[in-house]
């Protein structure tokens, strides 16, 4: 084949390259514009942001094709000067009109591409960062977390503030993980309940501490609780205590109190035997003065080898505050609260027990549960106290309604999400919490324990039917009067041996 005909064939080819470029550019702009009009017309809070990026890329490829065509054309026209395929010599000549047009059109197209890209990224960013995207798009999957979030102290804190936080690397990581999650939802391969702890949750240092700085001294925090006993009268038993949260400060309570664990003054590490970190068997503390103690399970101590190969976790905020936004309250706790607030009438005999037991039953769906709760409670009162089913007495109807509302707000059978699936690590009443480490099993080589003295963590000020009068020694507080039988508990007892948060305590 002669030199000339080869050149002609390629020149013909460059025409196609240019044409394809034009088509892509037009397609990209048309698509972007169409999307924009669609959005304005539909006023859709759309998740289509990513499409803008796609269109911008289409335009960019179009421009690229033009560039290639340009280079090829010049090589063909003047093969002498462009013997190397990569080197194209080009002298800018502003006197030439075609060169000015060229520059202007390159600038304009790049600007438009950049605008499309920017707008698209912004739209997708806003959409995927929005609370409703996280909470509502995968409605069925996220319903438990979305519902509990809305009644939490952090209901005005966006999901991403805790789950992603600041910084590009976490942003990218979360988006990659997001794609995996979308896939899992699409093919229905996700686990129920969603397993916790979340392994790629951003460390507390970089999320919680953006708003709650650890140096903040909190001191004592008053806590008032109201319990209802299991008798016919639904007797009230109240408790008023000060939690010694402490924190960092010089002088009074220096580096002490519960927030000593904020790891300002010391660091705590531990090994858990289970995924959910409920079964802790080994703990090491490094104190401010540099002294170190290691505690091992006295009944079944971990061997040197097990310790060396296990995952050792540094304790942080999340080891206590693992439910700051999604607290699945135990039936005992929510029923106590509902009776205190009058939503469940205290006048209904044995309503505490009936309500807790109705909530503790297992159901497959929420609809089934709502019917089941109503049936169970009605049939109990029909047998035992039929007067509550008569016209004009709405106590039972109100109680049923409130119990159903509690169920809908804290138990999610299709996702298998409830208080037992997601134990709260604050406290020790319905789940082991603090007693995972502060117990009598955990022992150092010299026979020391991690303390279990009640008053190191809180001071009881008043308890019983009335808690208005306080007359205590603030160094020790009162011994806890156990509502079960009025005995005092002032030594370690594993509360979860009997208390599981559900109806089990009445068996
Ligand atoms: C105040 C911080 C915070 C906010 C705000 C927050 N979360 Fe969470 N979320 C957490 C923590 C802490 C966990 C539990 C982590 C663990 O145990 O490993 C969690 C756990 C989860 C889980 C796993 C299941 C579970 O219940 O443990 C999902 C799903 C979830 N969050 C979704 C959301 C959604 C959706 C939003 C917004 C509607 C949101 N979160 C807002 C802190 C937060
Ligand atoms: C964007 C800011 C912000 C972030 C991030 C944040 N919080 Fe909060 N948090 C608040 C505000 C504001 C309040 C006070 C709410 C109120 O008083 O109703 C609060 C209240 C609290 C409380 C006291 C109320 C309660 O529910 O007991 C705790 C505990 C708490 N946050 C823990 C955490 C933890 C743990 C994290 C990290 C997982 C976190 N917060 C992340 C802003 C934030
Ligand atoms: C050893 C367990 C533990 C650790 C670790 C811990 N906290 Fe707390 N924190 C508590 C307890 C207990 C309370 C009081 C009960 C409550 O508010 O739920 C509390 C209360 C709080 C409060 C509410 C204070 C108020 O005035 O109501 C905030 C905010 C808080 N913690 C933030 C944090 C942050 C941020 C971290 C991590 C840097 C952290 N905590 C680490 C146990 C802990
Ligand atoms: C992972 C194990 C672990 C968990 C869980 C845990 N602690 Fe501790 N805690 C320790 C260790 C270890 C020490 C240090 C004991 C020592 O120095 O001898 C300690 C010390 C303390 C102190 C004493 C601080 C001081 O002034 O010296 C308080 C108060 C405390 N913990 C409260 C709590 C509360 C409240 C909870 C639950 C919300 C809790 N801890 C959960 C391991 C734990
Ligand atoms: C390691 C710290 C720690 C020790 C030791 C401790 N507690 Fe507590 N306790 C807590 C915390 C933290 C809470 C608050 C939980 C919350 O915010 O719901 C609590 C809450 C309680 C409550 C209220 C429970 C509820 O859910 O309404 C009672 C009752 C109680 N403690 C009794 C005791 C008794 C009795 C002892 C001693 C045998 C003891 N505690 C030892 C940390 C401790
Ligand atoms: C041997 C079993 C057992 C142990 C251990 C036990 N309790 Fe109880 N507790 C009961 C029973 C049973 C009731 C029910 C009394 C009623 O409702 O009439 C009860 C009732 C209560 C109540 C009031 C009911 C309510 O709504 O919660 C509180 C508060 C309480 N216990 C706290 C504790 C704490 C804190 C511990 C651990 C320090 C503890 N109990 C250990 C059996 C136990």
mmCIF file with all atom_site columns, C-alpha atoms in Angstrom, residues 201-390:
data_model
loop_
_atom_site.group_PDB
_atom_site.id
_atom_site.type_symbol
_atom_site.label_atom_id
_atom_site.label_alt_id
_atom_site.label_comp_id
_atom_site.label_asym_id
_atom_site.label_entity_id
_atom_site.label_seq_id
_atom_site.pdbx_PDB_ins_code
_atom_site.Cartn_x
_atom_site.Cartn_y
_atom_site.Cartn_z
_atom_site.occupancy
_atom_site.B_iso_or_equiv
_atom_site.pdbx_formal_charge
_atom_site.auth_seq_id
_atom_site.auth_comp_id
_atom_site.auth_asym_id
_atom_site.auth_atom_id
_atom_site.pdbx_PDB_model_num
ATOM 1   C CA . UNK A 1 201 ? -17.265 2.384   62.776 1.00 0.00 ? 201 UNK A CA 1
ATOM 2   C CA . UNK A 1 202 ? -15.062 5.402   62.981 1.00 0.00 ? 202 UNK A CA 1
ATOM 3   C CA . UNK A 1 203 ? -13.175 5.593   66.297 1.00 0.00 ? 203 UNK A CA 1
ATOM 4   C CA . UNK A 1 204 ? -14.931 7.604   69.013 1.00 0.00 ? 204 UNK A CA 1
ATOM 5   C CA . UNK A 1 205 ? -11.957 9.936   69.211 1.00 0.00 ? 205 UNK A CA 1
ATOM 6   C CA . UNK A 1 206 ? -12.861 11.259  65.791 1.00 0.00 ? 206 UNK A CA 1
ATOM 7   C CA . UNK A 1 207 ? -16.643 11.354  66.072 1.00 0.00 ? 207 UNK A CA 1
ATOM 8   C CA . UNK A 1 208 ? -18.076 11.711  69.595 1.00 0.00 ? 208 UNK A CA 1
ATOM 9   C CA . UNK A 1 209 ? -15.125 13.829  70.638 1.00 0.00 ? 209 UNK A CA 1
ATOM 10  C CA . UNK A 1 210 ? -15.854 16.360  67.922 1.00 0.00 ? 210 UNK A CA 1
ATOM 11  C CA . UNK A 1 211 ? -18.755 17.478  70.123 1.00 0.00 ? 211 UNK A CA 1
ATOM 12  C CA . UNK A 1 212 ? -18.027 16.066  73.590 1.00 0.00 ? 212 UNK A CA 1
ATOM 13  C CA . UNK A 1 213 ? -14.474 16.895  74.462 1.00 0.00 ? 213 UNK A CA 1
ATOM 14  C CA . UNK A 1 214 ? -13.115 14.488  77.034 1.00 0.00 ? 214 UNK A CA 1
ATOM 15  C CA . UNK A 1 215 ? -11.565 17.181  79.205 1.00 0.00 ? 215 UNK A CA 1
ATOM 16  C CA . UNK A 1 216 ? -15.008 18.505  80.024 1.00 0.00 ? 216 UNK A CA 1
ATOM 17  C CA . UNK A 1 217 ? -15.629 17.979  83.686 1.00 0.00 ? 217 UNK A CA 1
ATOM 18  C CA . UNK A 1 218 ? -19.120 16.669  84.335 1.00 0.00 ? 218 UNK A CA 1
ATOM 19  C CA . UNK A 1 219 ? -18.972 15.776  88.007 1.00 0.00 ? 219 UNK A CA 1
ATOM 20  C CA . UNK A 1 220 ? -22.108 14.274  89.519 1.00 0.00 ? 220 UNK A CA 1
ATOM 21  C CA . UNK A 1 221 ? -25.132 13.626  87.369 1.00 0.00 ? 221 UNK A CA 1
ATOM 22  C CA . UNK A 1 222 ? -28.421 13.089  89.126 1.00 0.00 ? 222 UNK A CA 1
ATOM 23  C CA . UNK A 1 223 ? -30.480 10.122  88.005 1.00 0.00 ? 223 UNK A CA 1
ATOM 24  C CA . UNK A 1 224 ? -34.059 9.540   89.106 1.00 0.00 ? 224 UNK A CA 1
ATOM 25  C CA . UNK A 1 225 ? -35.825 6.284   88.293 1.00 0.00 ? 225 UNK A CA 1
ATOM 26  C CA . UNK A 1 226 ? -39.303 5.062   88.987 1.00 0.00 ? 226 UNK A CA 1
ATOM 27  C CA . UNK A 1 227 ? -40.025 1.337   89.216 1.00 0.00 ? 227 UNK A CA 1
ATOM 28  C CA . UNK A 1 228 ? -43.323 -0.433  89.460 1.00 0.00 ? 228 UNK A CA 1
ATOM 29  C CA . UNK A 1 229 ? -43.501 -3.663  91.415 1.00 0.00 ? 229 UNK A CA 1
ATOM 30  C CA . UNK A 1 230 ? -45.306 -6.802  90.363 1.00 0.00 ? 230 UNK A CA 1
ATOM 31  C CA . UNK A 1 231 ? -48.073 -6.684  92.973 1.00 0.00 ? 231 UNK A CA 1
ATOM 32  C CA . UNK A 1 232 ? -51.787 -6.138  92.382 1.00 0.00 ? 232 UNK A CA 1
ATOM 33  C CA . UNK A 1 233 ? -51.513 -2.421  93.265 1.00 0.00 ? 233 UNK A CA 1
ATOM 34  C CA . UNK A 1 234 ? -48.536 -1.838  90.971 1.00 0.00 ? 234 UNK A CA 1
ATOM 35  C CA . UNK A 1 235 ? -46.698 -0.233  93.881 1.00 0.00 ? 235 UNK A CA 1
ATOM 36  C CA . UNK A 1 236 ? -44.288 2.490   92.997 1.00 0.00 ? 236 UNK A CA 1
ATOM 37  C CA . UNK A 1 237 ? -40.660 2.351   94.136 1.00 0.00 ? 237 UNK A CA 1
ATOM 38  C CA . UNK A 1 238 ? -38.439 5.258   93.277 1.00 0.00 ? 238 UNK A CA 1
ATOM 39  C CA . UNK A 1 239 ? -34.704 5.772   93.302 1.00 0.00 ? 239 UNK A CA 1
ATOM 40  C CA . UNK A 1 240 ? -32.648 8.915   93.337 1.00 0.00 ? 240 UNK A CA 1
ATOM 41  C CA . UNK A 1 241 ? -28.907 8.673   92.862 1.00 0.00 ? 241 UNK A CA 1
ATOM 42  C CA . UNK A 1 242 ? -25.865 10.635  91.829 1.00 0.00 ? 242 UNK A CA 1
ATOM 43  C CA . UNK A 1 243 ? -23.672 9.105   89.156 1.00 0.00 ? 243 UNK A CA 1
ATOM 44  C CA . UNK A 1 244 ? -20.035 9.982   89.722 1.00 0.00 ? 244 UNK A CA 1
ATOM 45  C CA . UNK A 1 245 ? -19.141 10.806  86.159 1.00 0.00 ? 245 UNK A CA 1
ATOM 46  C CA . UNK A 1 246 ? -16.194 13.010  87.054 1.00 0.00 ? 246 UNK A CA 1
ATOM 47  C CA . UNK A 1 247 ? -13.801 13.791  84.253 1.00 0.00 ? 247 UNK A CA 1
ATOM 48  C CA . UNK A 1 248 ? -10.557 15.640  84.104 1.00 0.00 ? 248 UNK A CA 1
ATOM 49  C CA . UNK A 1 249 ? -9.977  18.545  86.402 1.00 0.00 ? 249 UNK A CA 1
ATOM 50  C CA . UNK A 1 250 ? -7.383  19.616  88.810 1.00 0.00 ? 250 UNK A CA 1
ATOM 51  C CA . UNK A 1 251 ? -8.243  19.399  92.462 1.00 0.00 ? 251 UNK A CA 1
ATOM 52  C CA . UNK A 1 252 ? -11.645 17.992  93.315 1.00 0.00 ? 252 UNK A CA 1
ATOM 53  C CA . UNK A 1 253 ? -12.251 14.540  91.798 1.00 0.00 ? 253 UNK A CA 1
ATOM 54  C CA . UNK A 1 254 ? -9.144  14.927  89.702 1.00 0.00 ? 254 UNK A CA 1
ATOM 55  C CA . UNK A 1 255 ? -8.968  12.418  86.854 1.00 0.00 ? 255 UNK A CA 1
ATOM 56  C CA . UNK A 1 256 ? -11.499 10.313  88.641 1.00 0.00 ? 256 UNK A CA 1
ATOM 57  C CA . UNK A 1 257 ? -15.046 9.139   88.395 1.00 0.00 ? 257 UNK A CA 1
ATOM 58  C CA . UNK A 1 258 ? -16.531 7.090   85.611 1.00 0.00 ? 258 UNK A CA 1
ATOM 59  C CA . UNK A 1 259 ? -15.011 9.251   82.922 1.00 0.00 ? 259 UNK A CA 1
ATOM 60  C CA . UNK A 1 260 ? -11.661 8.299   84.237 1.00 0.00 ? 260 UNK A CA 1
ATOM 61  C CA . UNK A 1 261 ? -12.205 5.850   81.419 1.00 0.00 ? 261 UNK A CA 1
ATOM 62  C CA . UNK A 1 262 ? -12.114 8.676   78.980 1.00 0.00 ? 262 UNK A CA 1
ATOM 63  C CA . UNK A 1 263 ? -8.558  7.548   79.093 1.00 0.00 ? 263 UNK A CA 1
ATOM 64  C CA . UNK A 1 264 ? -7.086  10.871  80.018 1.00 0.00 ? 264 UNK A CA 1
ATOM 65  C CA . UNK A 1 265 ? -5.479  9.555   83.144 1.00 0.00 ? 265 UNK A CA 1
ATOM 66  C CA . UNK A 1 266 ? -5.227  5.881   82.265 1.00 0.00 ? 266 UNK A CA 1
ATOM 67  C CA . UNK A 1 267 ? -5.769  3.355   79.551 1.00 0.00 ? 267 UNK A CA 1
ATOM 68  C CA . UNK A 1 268 ? -7.747  0.138   79.746 1.00 0.00 ? 268 UNK A CA 1
ATOM 69  C CA . UNK A 1 269 ? -7.437  -2.771  77.344 1.00 0.00 ? 269 UNK A CA 1
ATOM 70  C CA . UNK A 1 270 ? -9.414  -5.964  77.245 1.00 0.00 ? 270 UNK A CA 1
ATOM 71  C CA . UNK A 1 271 ? -10.061 -9.245  75.477 1.00 0.00 ? 271 UNK A CA 1
ATOM 72  C CA . UNK A 1 272 ? -13.619 -10.352 74.782 1.00 0.00 ? 272 UNK A CA 1
ATOM 73  C CA . UNK A 1 273 ? -14.488 -13.928 73.915 1.00 0.00 ? 273 UNK A CA 1
ATOM 74  C CA . UNK A 1 274 ? -17.556 -13.082 71.823 1.00 0.00 ? 274 UNK A CA 1
ATOM 75  C CA . UNK A 1 275 ? -18.300 -10.877 68.852 1.00 0.00 ? 275 UNK A CA 1
ATOM 76  C CA . UNK A 1 276 ? -20.566 -8.582  70.827 1.00 0.00 ? 276 UNK A CA 1
ATOM 77  C CA . UNK A 1 277 ? -17.904 -7.987  73.510 1.00 0.00 ? 277 UNK A CA 1
ATOM 78  C CA . UNK A 1 278 ? -20.213 -9.105  76.290 1.00 0.00 ? 278 UNK A CA 1
ATOM 79  C CA . UNK A 1 279 ? -17.992 -11.888 77.647 1.00 0.00 ? 279 UNK A CA 1
ATOM 80  C CA . UNK A 1 280 ? -14.824 -10.122 78.824 1.00 0.00 ? 280 UNK A CA 1
ATOM 81  C CA . UNK A 1 281 ? -12.149 -12.397 80.303 1.00 0.00 ? 281 UNK A CA 1
ATOM 82  C CA . UNK A 1 282 ? -8.962  -10.370 80.475 1.00 0.00 ? 282 UNK A CA 1
ATOM 83  C CA . UNK A 1 283 ? -8.311  -6.714  81.338 1.00 0.00 ? 283 UNK A CA 1
ATOM 84  C CA . UNK A 1 284 ? -5.189  -4.594  81.635 1.00 0.00 ? 284 UNK A CA 1
ATOM 85  C CA . UNK A 1 285 ? -5.042  -1.124  83.128 1.00 0.00 ? 285 UNK A CA 1
ATOM 86  C CA . UNK A 1 286 ? -2.134  1.289   82.744 1.00 0.00 ? 286 UNK A CA 1
ATOM 87  C CA . UNK A 1 287 ? -2.589  3.988   85.367 1.00 0.00 ? 287 UNK A CA 1
ATOM 88  C CA . UNK A 1 288 ? -1.489  7.609   85.341 1.00 0.00 ? 288 UNK A CA 1
ATOM 89  C CA . UNK A 1 289 ? 1.480   6.804   87.587 1.00 0.00 ? 289 UNK A CA 1
ATOM 90  C CA . UNK A 1 290 ? 2.642   4.172   85.100 1.00 0.00 ? 290 UNK A CA 1
ATOM 91  C CA . UNK A 1 291 ? 1.669   1.167   87.219 1.00 0.00 ? 291 UNK A CA 1
ATOM 92  C CA . UNK A 1 292 ? 0.078   -1.717  85.346 1.00 0.00 ? 292 UNK A CA 1
ATOM 93  C CA . UNK A 1 293 ? -2.314  -4.429  86.535 1.00 0.00 ? 293 UNK A CA 1
ATOM 94  C CA . UNK A 1 294 ? -3.627  -7.362  84.579 1.00 0.00 ? 294 UNK A CA 1
ATOM 95  C CA . UNK A 1 295 ? -6.803  -9.129  85.560 1.00 0.00 ? 295 UNK A CA 1
ATOM 96  C CA . UNK A 1 296 ? -7.741  -12.587 84.347 1.00 0.00 ? 296 UNK A CA 1
ATOM 97  C CA . UNK A 1 297 ? -10.870 -14.674 84.763 1.00 0.00 ? 297 UNK A CA 1
ATOM 98  C CA . UNK A 1 298 ? -10.398 -16.622 88.018 1.00 0.00 ? 298 UNK A CA 1
ATOM 99  C CA . UNK A 1 299 ? -12.664 -19.524 86.961 1.00 0.00 ? 299 UNK A CA 1
ATOM 100 C CA . UNK A 1 300 ? -11.262 -20.110 83.496 1.00 0.00 ? 300 UNK A CA 1
ATOM 101 C CA . UNK A 1 301 ? -8.181  -17.929 83.026 1.00 0.00 ? 301 UNK A CA 1
ATOM 102 C CA . UNK A 1 302 ? -6.887  -17.248 79.541 1.00 0.00 ? 302 UNK A CA 1
ATOM 103 C CA . UNK A 1 303 ? -3.495  -18.828 78.927 1.00 0.00 ? 303 UNK A CA 1
ATOM 104 C CA . UNK A 1 304 ? -0.419  -16.801 77.940 1.00 0.00 ? 304 UNK A CA 1
ATOM 105 C CA . UNK A 1 305 ? -0.815  -18.132 74.439 1.00 0.00 ? 305 UNK A CA 1
ATOM 106 C CA . UNK A 1 306 ? -4.496  -17.198 74.180 1.00 0.00 ? 306 UNK A CA 1
ATOM 107 C CA . UNK A 1 307 ? -3.685  -13.684 75.358 1.00 0.00 ? 307 UNK A CA 1
ATOM 108 C CA . UNK A 1 308 ? -0.866  -13.348 72.860 1.00 0.00 ? 308 UNK A CA 1
ATOM 109 C CA . UNK A 1 309 ? -3.051  -14.344 69.918 1.00 0.00 ? 309 UNK A CA 1
ATOM 110 C CA . UNK A 1 310 ? -6.352  -12.674 70.883 1.00 0.00 ? 310 UNK A CA 1
ATOM 111 C CA . UNK A 1 311 ? -7.537  -9.296  69.669 1.00 0.00 ? 311 UNK A CA 1
ATOM 112 C CA . UNK A 1 312 ? -6.809  -6.768  72.422 1.00 0.00 ? 312 UNK A CA 1
ATOM 113 C CA . UNK A 1 313 ? -9.130  -3.784  72.296 1.00 0.00 ? 313 UNK A CA 1
ATOM 114 C CA . UNK A 1 314 ? -8.459  -0.333  73.687 1.00 0.00 ? 314 UNK A CA 1
ATOM 115 C CA . UNK A 1 315 ? -11.460 0.791   75.683 1.00 0.00 ? 315 UNK A CA 1
ATOM 116 C CA . UNK A 1 316 ? -13.123 3.963   74.417 1.00 0.00 ? 316 UNK A CA 1
ATOM 117 C CA . UNK A 1 317 ? -16.452 5.834   74.656 1.00 0.00 ? 317 UNK A CA 1
ATOM 118 C CA . UNK A 1 318 ? -18.258 3.181   72.623 1.00 0.00 ? 318 UNK A CA 1
ATOM 119 C CA . UNK A 1 319 ? -17.472 0.440   75.152 1.00 0.00 ? 319 UNK A CA 1
ATOM 120 C CA . UNK A 1 320 ? -19.893 2.130   77.550 1.00 0.00 ? 320 UNK A CA 1
ATOM 121 C CA . UNK A 1 321 ? -21.943 4.405   75.281 1.00 0.00 ? 321 UNK A CA 1
ATOM 122 C CA . UNK A 1 322 ? -22.720 1.809   72.645 1.00 0.00 ? 322 UNK A CA 1
ATOM 123 C CA . UNK A 1 323 ? -26.336 2.962   72.304 1.00 0.00 ? 323 UNK A CA 1
ATOM 124 C CA . UNK A 1 324 ? -26.167 6.753   72.107 1.00 0.00 ? 324 UNK A CA 1
ATOM 125 C CA . UNK A 1 325 ? -28.583 6.940   69.200 1.00 0.00 ? 325 UNK A CA 1
ATOM 126 C CA . UNK A 1 326 ? -30.270 3.555   68.997 1.00 0.00 ? 326 UNK A CA 1
ATOM 127 C CA . UNK A 1 327 ? -31.404 2.441   72.393 1.00 0.00 ? 327 UNK A CA 1
ATOM 128 C CA . UNK A 1 328 ? -33.654 -0.588  72.309 1.00 0.00 ? 328 UNK A CA 1
ATOM 129 C CA . UNK A 1 329 ? -35.240 -0.264  75.726 1.00 0.00 ? 329 UNK A CA 1
ATOM 130 C CA . UNK A 1 330 ? -36.005 -3.428  77.662 1.00 0.00 ? 330 UNK A CA 1
ATOM 131 C CA . UNK A 1 331 ? -39.716 -4.046  78.345 1.00 0.00 ? 331 UNK A CA 1
ATOM 132 C CA . UNK A 1 332 ? -39.095 -3.646  82.119 1.00 0.00 ? 332 UNK A CA 1
ATOM 133 C CA . UNK A 1 333 ? -37.639 -0.189  81.556 1.00 0.00 ? 333 UNK A CA 1
ATOM 134 C CA . UNK A 1 334 ? -40.192 1.056   79.038 1.00 0.00 ? 334 UNK A CA 1
ATOM 135 C CA . UNK A 1 335 ? -43.171 -0.205  81.046 1.00 0.00 ? 335 UNK A CA 1
ATOM 136 C CA . UNK A 1 336 ? -41.803 1.434   84.219 1.00 0.00 ? 336 UNK A CA 1
ATOM 137 C CA . UNK A 1 337 ? -41.568 4.682   82.318 1.00 0.00 ? 337 UNK A CA 1
ATOM 138 C CA . UNK A 1 338 ? -45.009 4.416   80.731 1.00 0.00 ? 338 UNK A CA 1
ATOM 139 C CA . UNK A 1 339 ? -46.655 3.761   84.112 1.00 0.00 ? 339 UNK A CA 1
ATOM 140 C CA . UNK A 1 340 ? -44.753 6.663   85.689 1.00 0.00 ? 340 UNK A CA 1
ATOM 141 C CA . UNK A 1 341 ? -45.963 8.951   82.907 1.00 0.00 ? 341 UNK A CA 1
ATOM 142 C CA . UNK A 1 342 ? -49.548 7.714   83.197 1.00 0.00 ? 342 UNK A CA 1
ATOM 143 C CA . UNK A 1 343 ? -49.674 6.271   79.683 1.00 0.00 ? 343 UNK A CA 1
ATOM 144 C CA . UNK A 1 344 ? -50.382 2.885   81.267 1.00 0.00 ? 344 UNK A CA 1
ATOM 145 C CA . UNK A 1 345 ? -52.902 3.366   84.118 1.00 0.00 ? 345 UNK A CA 1
ATOM 146 C CA . UNK A 1 346 ? -51.498 2.247   87.463 1.00 0.00 ? 346 UNK A CA 1
ATOM 147 C CA . UNK A 1 347 ? -55.073 1.512   88.564 1.00 0.00 ? 347 UNK A CA 1
ATOM 148 C CA . UNK A 1 348 ? -55.242 -1.582  86.360 1.00 0.00 ? 348 UNK A CA 1
ATOM 149 C CA . UNK A 1 349 ? -54.424 -4.554  88.650 1.00 0.00 ? 349 UNK A CA 1
ATOM 150 C CA . UNK A 1 350 ? -51.156 -6.355  87.840 1.00 0.00 ? 350 UNK A CA 1
ATOM 151 C CA . UNK A 1 351 ? -50.688 -4.238  84.757 1.00 0.00 ? 351 UNK A CA 1
ATOM 152 C CA . UNK A 1 352 ? -46.903 -4.098  85.182 1.00 0.00 ? 352 UNK A CA 1
ATOM 153 C CA . UNK A 1 353 ? -46.567 -7.865  84.920 1.00 0.00 ? 353 UNK A CA 1
ATOM 154 C CA . UNK A 1 354 ? -49.139 -8.186  82.139 1.00 0.00 ? 354 UNK A CA 1
ATOM 155 C CA . UNK A 1 355 ? -47.526 -5.472  80.053 1.00 0.00 ? 355 UNK A CA 1
ATOM 156 C CA . UNK A 1 356 ? -43.968 -6.793  80.466 1.00 0.00 ? 356 UNK A CA 1
ATOM 157 C CA . UNK A 1 357 ? -45.047 -10.324 79.635 1.00 0.00 ? 357 UNK A CA 1
ATOM 158 C CA . UNK A 1 358 ? -47.002 -9.217  76.576 1.00 0.00 ? 358 UNK A CA 1
ATOM 159 C CA . UNK A 1 359 ? -43.886 -7.417  75.314 1.00 0.00 ? 359 UNK A CA 1
ATOM 160 C CA . UNK A 1 360 ? -41.597 -10.356 76.028 1.00 0.00 ? 360 UNK A CA 1
ATOM 161 C CA . UNK A 1 361 ? -43.427 -12.799 73.766 1.00 0.00 ? 361 UNK A CA 1
ATOM 162 C CA . UNK A 1 362 ? -41.812 -13.631 70.422 1.00 0.00 ? 362 UNK A CA 1
ATOM 163 C CA . UNK A 1 363 ? -43.630 -12.673 67.229 1.00 0.00 ? 363 UNK A CA 1
ATOM 164 C CA . UNK A 1 364 ? -42.769 -12.933 63.530 1.00 0.00 ? 364 UNK A CA 1
ATOM 165 C CA . UNK A 1 365 ? -44.108 -9.556  62.457 1.00 0.00 ? 365 UNK A CA 1
ATOM 166 C CA . UNK A 1 366 ? -45.199 -6.315  64.078 1.00 0.00 ? 366 UNK A CA 1
ATOM 167 C CA . UNK A 1 367 ? -48.785 -6.772  62.897 1.00 0.00 ? 367 UNK A CA 1
ATOM 168 C CA . UNK A 1 368 ? -48.967 -10.178 64.551 1.00 0.00 ? 368 UNK A CA 1
ATOM 169 C CA . UNK A 1 369 ? -47.509 -8.699  67.719 1.00 0.00 ? 369 UNK A CA 1
ATOM 170 C CA . UNK A 1 370 ? -50.040 -5.887  67.916 1.00 0.00 ? 370 UNK A CA 1
ATOM 171 C CA . UNK A 1 371 ? -52.924 -8.344  67.603 1.00 0.00 ? 371 UNK A CA 1
ATOM 172 C CA . UNK A 1 372 ? -51.261 -10.746 70.031 1.00 0.00 ? 372 UNK A CA 1
ATOM 173 C CA . UNK A 1 373 ? -50.698 -8.063  72.666 1.00 0.00 ? 373 UNK A CA 1
ATOM 174 C CA . UNK A 1 374 ? -54.317 -6.950  72.511 1.00 0.00 ? 374 UNK A CA 1
ATOM 175 C CA . UNK A 1 375 ? -55.625 -10.533 72.651 1.00 0.00 ? 375 UNK A CA 1
ATOM 176 C CA . UNK A 1 376 ? -53.393 -11.597 75.550 1.00 0.00 ? 376 UNK A CA 1
ATOM 177 C CA . UNK A 1 377 ? -54.170 -8.597  77.676 1.00 0.00 ? 377 UNK A CA 1
ATOM 178 C CA . UNK A 1 378 ? -57.899 -8.674  76.952 1.00 0.00 ? 378 UNK A CA 1
ATOM 179 C CA . UNK A 1 379 ? -58.227 -12.356 77.732 1.00 0.00 ? 379 UNK A CA 1
ATOM 180 C CA . UNK A 1 380 ? -56.342 -11.951 81.044 1.00 0.00 ? 380 UNK A CA 1
ATOM 181 C CA . UNK A 1 381 ? -58.635 -9.164  82.234 1.00 0.00 ? 381 UNK A CA 1
ATOM 182 C CA . UNK A 1 382 ? -61.752 -10.862 80.858 1.00 0.00 ? 382 UNK A CA 1
ATOM 183 C CA . UNK A 1 383 ? -60.988 -13.827 83.134 1.00 0.00 ? 383 UNK A CA 1
ATOM 184 C CA . UNK A 1 384 ? -59.652 -12.013 86.190 1.00 0.00 ? 384 UNK A CA 1
ATOM 185 C CA . UNK A 1 385 ? -61.152 -8.515  86.204 1.00 0.00 ? 385 UNK A CA 1
ATOM 186 C CA . UNK A 1 386 ? -64.077 -8.429  83.727 1.00 0.00 ? 386 UNK A CA 1
ATOM 187 C CA . UNK A 1 387 ? -65.170 -4.982  84.960 1.00 0.00 ? 387 UNK A CA 1
ATOM 188 C CA . UNK A 1 388 ? -62.329 -3.479  82.889 1.00 0.00 ? 388 UNK A CA 1
ATOM 189 C CA . UNK A 1 389 ? -64.007 -4.673  79.686 1.00 0.00 ? 389 UNK A CA 1
ATOM 190 C CA . UNK A 1 390 ? -67.258 -2.890  80.437 1.00 0.00 ? 390 UNK A CA 1
#
